[in-house]
Amino acid sequence: MPTFEPFAALRPDSKYAAEFAALPYDVYSREEARSEIRRHPLSFLRIDKAEATLPSLIAEDDPRVYQQAALAFEESQTNGILQLDTDETYYIYQLSDGTHTQSGFVGCVAVSDYETNQIRKHEFTRPDKERDRVRHVEQLQAHTGPILLAHQTDPQLEAIVTTVTAGDSLYDFSVDGVTHRIYKITNRNHLLTIGSQFARHDALYIADGHHRAAAAAIAASRTDQEEAQRFLGVSFPQDQLRILGYHRVVEDLYGQSVVDFLERLAHRFTITKGRAEQTKSHQIEMYLNRQWYTLSYNSERIGTKANLDVSILQEELLTPLLGIEDPRTDARIQFVGGHKGYAGLEQIVDSGHAAVAFHLHPTSIEDLMAVADAGEVMPPKSTWFEPKLRSGLLIHPFDS
């Protein structure tokens, strides 16, 4: 029975919200973040990815990066961009891109639930990325980006969403084709119901934000501060989350010719020229030498994780045929979000930045939950969620 609690949010004045909010820090490279800040000088990236505001010769993990983040954070409060709500409450975060709408509850979850697996994980984390977020949390004394969570569909929670979103919102703005709305929940009965309903669930599932969650747990272990013992999350019902494929490109064929690589590949997959008419599980589309191929895998593997397309690609192709032993650390592989589509993969390969690309069918939320329930771990970058939350709209400070 996971804990899901209200909190007093530090949040932007409504007139600044659209310019202040930003996509998560890890969506951008340093240069991309720098360009984004030039376009939007108030951008939350000044706080969330502060290295983008410093000269390139300063390393991304230099202490000055975190000091700069804290200065920008304090400045945003001093000049009135960020203001603290006086009451602890829940919020609803609704995203819509015209064809899809999803509404999630924003609140705080307990570090102790994360440690006892009532908040379930499905990915390994990288120590360097953990360290970065730990230092960020400790310097700012706040959780600045919510962890994306999933919960089993709950009719009582959905009834609250319907009622609350029929009223006025705190924020309502559109950027990059996505409308973001935040609602504050003030009805006392709703507040009581939300906490009690979440407590009826067996678990919450991390959909995205494993490094932020791990960092929150590490930071909590280093302090007695009460607010540090819980961290910020936004939980959506499982049937509303939309997952796209998370694709891969590899820079070379591991010393093989195209002919030799295809010949070896044919021992493991049925290969047909052209893209599949419709993507489906156990069919991986490959772009090589300006030609699309469909790779069909016809065997069943033992285990929940083993039959995921990302696992099949990794264990049956990337490791044995292309020498990618650990995709978390191998510089020869890059991951391409599902929003880039076929054209994005073609551009990377045709420009010479990679030799081969793999377009993957999306992992389902049911598979994600099954892997987490089984205590297994997916390969890195197995899921790409769209639309993306914006950071900076609701912040969890430790000192109210």
Short mmCIF file of C-alpha atoms in Angstrom, two decimals:
data_model
loop_
_atom_site.label_atom_id
_atom_site.label_comp_id
_atom_site.label_asym_id
_atom_site.label_seq_id
_atom_site.Cartn_x
_atom_site.Cartn_y
_atom_site.Cartn_z
CA MET A 1 0.00 0.00 0.00
CA PRO A 2 2.08 2.93 -1.27
CA THR A 3 1.88 6.34 0.35
CA PHE A 4 0.80 9.23 -1.87
CA GLU A 5 0.70 12.52 0.01
CA PRO A 6 -0.20 16.17 -0.63
CA PHE A 7 2.50 18.84 -0.53
CA ALA A 8 2.94 22.62 -0.74
CA ALA A 9 4.28 23.30 -4.22
CA LEU A 10 6.76 25.96 -5.19
CA ARG A 11 5.44 27.02 -8.59
CA PRO A 12 5.63 29.83 -11.14
CA ASP A 13 3.27 32.76 -11.23
CA SER A 14 0.78 31.98 -13.98
CA LYS A 15 2.05 34.77 -16.24
CA TYR A 16 5.50 33.13 -16.35
CA ALA A 17 4.48 29.47 -16.53
CA ALA A 18 4.74 28.91 -20.29
CA GLU A 19 8.14 30.59 -20.58
CA PHE A 20 9.52 29.08 -17.39
CA ALA A 21 8.54 25.41 -17.81
CA ALA A 22 10.90 23.17 -19.80
CA LEU A 23 11.26 19.62 -20.95
CA PRO A 24 13.32 17.41 -18.60
CA TYR A 25 17.04 18.17 -18.38
CA ASP A 26 18.07 14.81 -19.87
CA VAL A 27 16.16 15.42 -23.11
CA TYR A 28 18.75 18.06 -24.09
CA SER A 29 22.44 18.05 -24.82
CA ARG A 30 24.37 20.94 -23.31
CA GLU A 31 24.35 22.86 -26.60
CA GLU A 32 20.64 22.18 -27.19
CA ALA A 33 19.88 23.48 -23.70
CA ARG A 34 22.03 26.56 -24.35
CA SER A 35 20.03 27.30 -27.51
CA GLU A 36 16.75 26.76 -25.68
CA ILE A 37 17.77 29.23 -22.95
CA ARG A 38 18.72 31.81 -25.61
CA ARG A 39 15.21 31.48 -27.05
CA HIS A 40 13.56 31.47 -23.62
CA PRO A 41 15.67 33.41 -21.09
CA LEU A 42 13.40 32.46 -18.16
CA SER A 43 13.63 28.74 -18.97
CA PHE A 44 13.77 26.34 -16.04
CA LEU A 45 16.79 24.79 -17.77
CA ARG A 46 18.81 27.58 -16.14
CA ILE A 47 18.17 25.65 -12.91
CA ASP A 48 17.72 22.09 -14.14
CA LYS A 49 20.71 22.04 -16.53
CA ALA A 50 22.81 24.92 -15.24
CA GLU A 51 25.95 23.87 -17.15
CA ALA A 52 24.25 25.29 -20.25
CA THR A 53 24.65 28.78 -18.75
CA LEU A 54 28.38 28.36 -18.08
CA PRO A 55 31.39 28.30 -20.45
CA SER A 56 31.96 24.95 -22.16
CA LEU A 57 35.38 24.56 -20.57
CA ILE A 58 33.65 24.04 -17.20
CA ALA A 59 32.89 20.32 -16.83
CA GLU A 60 29.28 19.25 -16.41
CA ASP A 61 30.03 17.86 -12.93
CA ASP A 62 32.07 20.85 -11.76
CA PRO A 63 30.88 22.17 -8.35
CA ARG A 64 30.25 25.53 -9.99
CA VAL A 65 27.45 23.97 -12.04
CA TYR A 66 25.43 23.13 -8.92
CA GLN A 67 26.25 26.46 -7.30
CA GLN A 68 24.98 28.20 -10.43
CA ALA A 69 21.78 26.12 -10.31
CA ALA A 70 21.20 27.17 -6.70
CA LEU A 71 21.79 30.84 -7.55
CA ALA A 72 19.30 30.69 -10.43
CA PHE A 73 16.81 28.88 -8.20
CA GLU A 74 17.10 31.52 -5.48
CA GLU A 75 16.87 34.32 -8.03
CA SER A 76 13.63 32.88 -9.43
CA GLN A 77 12.11 33.04 -5.96
CA THR A 78 13.48 36.48 -5.12
CA ASN A 79 12.15 38.07 -8.30
CA GLY A 80 8.71 36.53 -7.86
CA ILE A 81 8.73 34.02 -10.69
CA LEU A 82 8.44 31.15 -8.22
CA GLN A 83 6.01 31.37 -5.33
CA LEU A 84 5.15 28.89 -2.57
CA ASP A 85 1.61 27.65 -2.08
CA THR A 86 0.52 28.12 1.51
CA ASP A 87 -1.41 24.85 1.78
CA GLU A 88 -0.54 21.20 1.20
CA THR A 89 -2.63 19.70 -1.54
CA TYR A 90 -2.65 17.49 -4.63
CA TYR A 91 -2.62 18.72 -8.20
CA ILE A 92 -3.75 17.25 -11.50
CA TYR A 93 -1.42 17.51 -14.50
CA GLN A 94 -3.25 17.09 -17.80
CA LEU A 95 -1.53 16.82 -21.18
CA SER A 96 -3.21 16.81 -24.57
CA ASP A 97 -1.79 16.76 -28.08
CA GLY A 98 -5.09 16.88 -29.95
CA THR A 99 -5.45 13.13 -30.40
CA HIS A 100 -4.53 11.98 -26.91
CA THR A 101 -5.26 13.28 -23.41
CA GLN A 102 -3.91 11.98 -20.10
CA SER A 103 -4.48 13.23 -16.56
CA GLY A 104 -2.28 12.36 -13.60
CA PHE A 105 -2.18 13.18 -9.89
CA VAL A 106 0.81 15.11 -8.58
CA GLY A 107 1.89 14.42 -5.01
CA CYS A 108 4.75 13.06 -2.92
CA VAL A 109 5.69 9.40 -2.52
CA ALA A 110 7.79 7.93 0.27
CA VAL A 111 11.45 7.02 -0.12
CA SER A 112 10.73 4.06 2.19
CA ASP A 113 8.18 2.74 -0.34
CA TYR A 114 10.81 3.00 -3.07
CA GLU A 115 13.25 1.02 -0.94
CA THR A 116 10.70 -1.71 -0.12
CA ASN A 117 9.64 -2.06 -3.78
CA GLN A 118 6.15 -0.65 -3.35
CA ILE A 119 7.37 1.80 -5.97
CA ARG A 120 8.62 -0.63 -8.57
CA LYS A 121 11.50 -0.22 -10.98
CA HIS A 122 12.31 -1.76 -14.34
CA GLU A 123 15.70 -0.22 -15.24
CA PHE A 124 19.23 -0.15 -13.89
CA THR A 125 20.64 3.30 -13.20
CA ARG A 126 24.08 4.74 -13.96
CA PRO A 127 26.16 5.92 -10.98
CA ASP A 128 27.34 9.07 -12.78
CA LYS A 129 23.79 10.17 -13.53
CA GLU A 130 22.75 9.38 -9.96
CA ARG A 131 25.59 11.50 -8.59
CA ASP A 132 24.59 14.42 -10.79
CA ARG A 133 21.00 14.47 -9.51
CA VAL A 134 22.03 13.87 -5.89
CA ARG A 135 24.27 16.93 -6.02
CA HIS A 136 21.48 18.91 -7.69
CA VAL A 137 18.93 17.92 -5.03
CA GLU A 138 21.30 18.62 -2.16
CA GLN A 139 22.41 22.00 -3.51
CA LEU A 140 18.85 23.20 -4.17
CA GLN A 141 17.23 21.43 -1.21
CA ALA A 142 14.33 20.52 -3.47
CA HIS A 143 13.04 17.95 -5.94
CA THR A 144 12.59 19.91 -9.15
CA GLY A 145 11.37 17.28 -11.62
CA PRO A 146 8.54 14.80 -10.99
CA ILE A 147 9.06 11.07 -11.48
CA LEU A 148 6.56 9.73 -14.03
CA LEU A 149 4.57 6.95 -12.34
CA ALA A 150 1.81 4.57 -13.40
CA HIS A 151 -1.00 3.10 -11.33
CA GLN A 152 -3.74 0.61 -12.02
CA THR A 153 -6.84 2.31 -13.44
CA ASP A 154 -9.05 3.45 -10.55
CA PRO A 155 -12.68 4.59 -11.19
CA GLN A 156 -12.84 6.65 -7.98
CA LEU A 157 -9.71 8.57 -8.88
CA GLU A 158 -10.99 9.07 -12.42
CA ALA A 159 -14.24 10.52 -11.06
CA ILE A 160 -12.21 13.14 -9.18
CA VAL A 161 -10.29 13.99 -12.36
CA THR A 162 -13.56 14.51 -14.25
CA THR A 163 -14.90 16.85 -11.57
CA VAL A 164 -11.73 18.86 -11.03
CA THR A 165 -10.84 19.34 -14.70
CA ALA A 166 -14.31 20.72 -15.38
CA GLY A 167 -13.27 23.75 -13.34
CA ASP A 168 -10.61 26.42 -13.70
CA SER A 169 -6.94 25.55 -14.10
CA LEU A 170 -3.85 27.17 -12.60
CA TYR A 171 -2.03 26.94 -15.94
CA ASP A 172 -3.23 26.36 -19.47
CA PHE A 173 -0.71 26.80 -22.28
CA SER A 174 0.40 25.04 -25.43
CA VAL A 175 3.94 24.48 -26.65
CA ASP A 176 5.26 22.21 -29.42
CA GLY A 177 1.76 20.95 -30.13
CA VAL A 178 1.04 19.86 -26.56
CA THR A 179 -1.38 21.60 -24.19
CA HIS A 180 -0.38 21.56 -20.52
CA ARG A 181 -2.96 22.19 -17.81
CA ILE A 182 -2.45 22.09 -14.05
CA TYR A 183 -5.36 22.02 -11.61
CA LYS A 184 -5.20 22.51 -7.85
CA ILE A 185 -7.42 20.25 -5.76
CA THR A 186 -9.15 22.12 -2.94
CA ASN A 187 -12.13 19.92 -2.05
CA ARG A 188 -11.46 18.26 1.31
CA ASN A 189 -13.34 15.07 0.41
CA HIS A 190 -11.28 14.76 -2.76
CA LEU A 191 -8.05 15.20 -0.79
CA LEU A 192 -9.01 12.42 1.63
CA THR A 193 -10.16 10.09 -1.15
CA ILE A 194 -6.97 10.47 -3.20
CA GLY A 195 -4.69 9.41 -0.36
CA SER A 196 -6.89 6.50 0.68
CA GLN A 197 -7.40 5.24 -2.88
CA PHE A 198 -3.68 5.19 -3.65
CA ALA A 199 -3.14 3.26 -0.41
CA ARG A 200 -5.44 0.53 -1.77
CA HIS A 201 -3.06 -0.18 -4.65
CA ASP A 202 -0.39 -2.85 -4.30
CA ALA A 203 2.26 -0.74 -5.98
CA LEU A 204 3.12 2.26 -8.11
CA TYR A 205 5.40 1.80 -11.12
CA ILE A 206 8.19 4.06 -12.30
CA ALA A 207 7.53 4.74 -15.96
CA ASP A 208 10.28 7.33 -16.39
CA GLY A 209 12.71 8.97 -13.98
CA HIS A 210 14.69 6.09 -12.46
CA HIS A 211 17.76 8.27 -11.92
CA ARG A 212 15.77 11.01 -10.19
CA ALA A 213 14.12 8.44 -7.92
CA ALA A 214 17.43 6.77 -7.07
CA ALA A 215 18.98 10.18 -6.38
CA ALA A 216 16.09 11.11 -4.08
CA ALA A 217 16.69 7.95 -2.07
CA ILE A 218 20.43 8.62 -1.76
CA ALA A 219 19.85 12.24 -0.77
CA ALA A 220 17.30 11.16 1.84
CA SER A 221 19.83 8.78 3.41
CA ARG A 222 22.21 11.70 4.03
CA THR A 223 19.83 13.94 5.98
CA ASP A 224 17.24 13.93 8.74
CA GLN A 225 15.07 16.49 6.96
CA GLU A 226 11.50 15.25 6.93
CA GLU A 227 10.67 16.58 3.47
CA ALA A 228 13.70 14.83 1.96
CA GLN A 229 12.15 11.49 2.94
CA ARG A 230 9.55 11.83 0.22
CA PHE A 231 9.88 12.84 -3.41
CA LEU A 232 7.81 14.34 -6.19
CA GLY A 233 5.77 12.12 -8.50
CA VAL A 234 2.95 12.38 -11.01
CA SER A 235 0.97 9.18 -11.40
CA PHE A 236 -1.18 8.39 -14.43
CA PRO A 237 -3.58 5.49 -14.86
CA GLN A 238 -1.89 2.77 -16.91
CA ASP A 239 -4.44 2.90 -19.73
CA GLN A 240 -3.71 6.57 -20.42
CA LEU A 241 0.07 6.41 -20.79
CA ARG A 242 1.25 6.34 -24.39
CA ILE A 243 4.54 4.61 -25.18
CA LEU A 244 6.43 4.88 -28.45
CA GLY A 245 9.33 2.70 -29.54
CA TYR A 246 12.80 3.63 -28.33
CA HIS A 247 15.05 3.04 -31.32
CA ARG A 248 18.78 2.31 -31.69
CA VAL A 249 21.53 3.30 -34.11
CA VAL A 250 25.00 1.73 -34.20
CA GLU A 251 27.96 3.57 -35.73
CA ASP A 252 29.58 0.58 -37.51
CA LEU A 253 29.07 -3.07 -38.43
CA TYR A 254 31.84 -4.32 -36.12
CA GLY A 255 34.29 -4.87 -38.99
CA GLN A 256 31.84 -6.81 -41.18
CA SER A 257 30.72 -6.08 -44.72
CA VAL A 258 27.02 -5.54 -45.35
CA VAL A 259 26.84 -8.93 -47.09
CA ASP A 260 28.55 -10.76 -44.24
CA PHE A 261 26.40 -9.05 -41.61
CA LEU A 262 23.17 -9.95 -43.44
CA GLU A 263 24.33 -13.53 -43.83
CA ARG A 264 25.01 -13.89 -40.11
CA LEU A 265 21.73 -12.14 -39.33
CA ALA A 266 19.80 -14.68 -41.42
CA HIS A 267 20.81 -17.44 -38.98
CA ARG A 268 18.84 -15.71 -36.22
CA PHE A 269 15.99 -13.86 -37.98
CA THR A 270 13.79 -14.23 -41.03
CA ILE A 271 14.73 -11.25 -43.21
CA THR A 272 12.41 -9.59 -45.73
CA LYS A 273 13.11 -6.42 -47.70
CA GLY A 274 11.02 -3.38 -46.87
CA ARG A 275 9.28 -2.14 -43.76
CA ALA A 276 6.52 -4.11 -42.11
CA GLU A 277 2.97 -3.17 -43.11
CA GLN A 278 2.24 -2.69 -39.42
CA THR A 279 4.72 -2.87 -36.57
CA LYS A 280 4.14 -5.67 -34.09
CA SER A 281 5.94 -7.60 -31.41
CA HIS A 282 8.91 -9.76 -32.54
CA GLN A 283 9.31 -7.76 -35.74
CA ILE A 284 12.27 -5.37 -35.80
CA GLU A 285 12.73 -3.00 -38.72
CA MET A 286 16.31 -2.31 -39.76
CA TYR A 287 17.70 0.47 -41.98
CA LEU A 288 20.99 -0.44 -43.63
CA ASN A 289 22.71 0.85 -46.76
CA ARG A 290 19.64 2.96 -47.70
CA GLN A 291 17.37 -0.09 -47.51
CA TRP A 292 14.72 -1.05 -44.94
CA TYR A 293 14.45 -4.67 -43.83
CA THR A 294 12.01 -6.44 -41.53
CA LEU A 295 13.57 -8.93 -39.11
CA SER A 296 11.11 -11.48 -37.77
CA TYR A 297 12.00 -13.47 -34.68
CA ASN A 298 9.99 -16.66 -34.53
CA SER A 299 11.16 -18.31 -31.31
CA GLU A 300 9.84 -17.96 -27.76
CA ARG A 301 12.27 -17.17 -24.98
CA ILE A 302 11.81 -18.01 -21.31
CA GLY A 303 10.95 -15.16 -18.91
CA THR A 304 8.87 -11.98 -18.92
CA LYS A 305 11.76 -9.75 -19.90
CA ALA A 306 13.24 -12.19 -22.41
CA ASN A 307 10.41 -11.85 -24.94
CA LEU A 308 10.50 -8.06 -25.12
CA ASP A 309 11.68 -6.76 -28.49
CA VAL A 310 14.33 -4.62 -26.80
CA SER A 311 15.72 -7.78 -25.14
CA ILE A 312 15.60 -9.81 -28.35
CA LEU A 313 17.45 -7.06 -30.23
CA GLN A 314 20.07 -6.75 -27.53
CA GLU A 315 20.71 -10.43 -26.86
CA GLU A 316 20.20 -11.90 -30.33
CA LEU A 317 21.73 -9.14 -32.46
CA LEU A 318 23.51 -6.24 -30.79
CA THR A 319 25.71 -8.35 -28.52
CA PRO A 320 26.55 -11.40 -30.69
CA LEU A 321 26.66 -9.69 -34.10
CA LEU A 322 27.68 -6.10 -33.39
CA GLY A 323 29.70 -6.47 -30.20
CA ILE A 324 27.54 -4.18 -28.04
CA GLU A 325 28.03 -5.89 -24.67
CA ASP A 326 26.72 -3.12 -22.42
CA PRO A 327 24.48 -0.56 -24.13
CA ARG A 328 24.65 1.69 -21.06
CA THR A 329 28.35 2.35 -21.54
CA ASP A 330 29.21 1.51 -25.18
CA ALA A 331 29.83 4.70 -27.15
CA ARG A 332 29.07 2.94 -30.47
CA ILE A 333 25.33 2.83 -29.78
CA GLN A 334 22.91 5.72 -29.52
CA PHE A 335 19.24 5.78 -28.58
CA VAL A 336 16.66 7.66 -30.63
CA GLY A 337 13.28 8.62 -29.20
CA GLY A 338 10.18 7.33 -30.91
CA HIS A 339 9.03 10.83 -31.85
CA LYS A 340 11.83 10.96 -34.48
CA GLY A 341 10.18 8.15 -36.48
CA TYR A 342 11.53 6.47 -39.61
CA ALA A 343 12.71 9.72 -41.18
CA GLY A 344 14.85 10.54 -38.16
CA LEU A 345 16.59 7.17 -38.31
CA GLU A 346 17.15 7.46 -42.06
CA GLN A 347 18.71 10.89 -41.61
CA ILE A 348 21.20 9.62 -39.02
CA VAL A 349 22.32 6.70 -41.19
CA ASP A 350 22.30 8.53 -44.53
CA SER A 351 24.39 11.36 -43.08
CA GLY A 352 27.10 8.88 -42.09
CA HIS A 353 26.65 9.25 -38.33
CA ALA A 354 25.68 5.58 -38.03
CA ALA A 355 25.90 2.45 -40.15
CA VAL A 356 22.63 0.81 -39.16
CA ALA A 357 19.38 1.74 -37.39
CA PHE A 358 16.77 -0.39 -35.65
CA HIS A 359 13.14 0.69 -35.38
CA LEU A 360 11.35 -1.04 -32.50
CA HIS A 361 7.72 -1.80 -31.76
CA PRO A 362 6.71 -0.06 -28.50
CA THR A 363 6.98 -1.92 -25.22
CA SER A 364 3.50 -2.04 -23.65
CA ILE A 365 2.74 -0.64 -20.20
CA GLU A 366 1.49 -4.13 -19.27
CA ASP A 367 4.89 -5.60 -20.14
CA LEU A 368 6.61 -2.85 -18.15
CA MET A 369 4.51 -3.67 -15.09
CA ALA A 370 5.01 -7.42 -15.51
CA VAL A 371 8.79 -7.01 -15.65
CA ALA A 372 8.73 -4.79 -12.56
CA ASP A 373 6.46 -7.22 -10.68
CA ALA A 374 8.83 -10.08 -11.52
CA GLY A 375 11.79 -8.11 -10.16
CA GLU A 376 13.44 -8.14 -13.58
CA VAL A 377 15.18 -5.29 -15.39
CA MET A 378 14.69 -4.17 -18.97
CA PRO A 379 17.54 -3.10 -21.21
CA PRO A 380 18.18 0.66 -20.94
CA LYS A 381 16.01 3.01 -22.95
CA SER A 382 13.20 0.53 -23.47
CA THR A 383 10.33 3.03 -23.40
CA TRP A 384 9.74 6.51 -24.81
CA PHE A 385 6.71 8.25 -23.34
CA GLU A 386 4.82 10.94 -25.25
CA PRO A 387 3.70 13.58 -24.59
CA LYS A 388 6.43 14.73 -22.19
CA LEU A 389 5.87 16.44 -18.85
CA ARG A 390 7.37 19.89 -18.36
CA SER A 391 9.61 20.44 -15.37
CA GLY A 392 9.42 23.55 -13.21
CA LEU A 393 5.63 23.82 -12.94
CA LEU A 394 5.47 22.09 -9.55
CA ILE A 395 8.55 21.86 -7.32
CA HIS A 396 8.87 20.12 -3.96
CA PRO A 397 11.04 22.24 -1.63
CA PHE A 398 12.41 20.77 1.60
CA ASP A 399 12.08 23.99 3.59
CA SER A 400 8.65 25.54 3.44
#
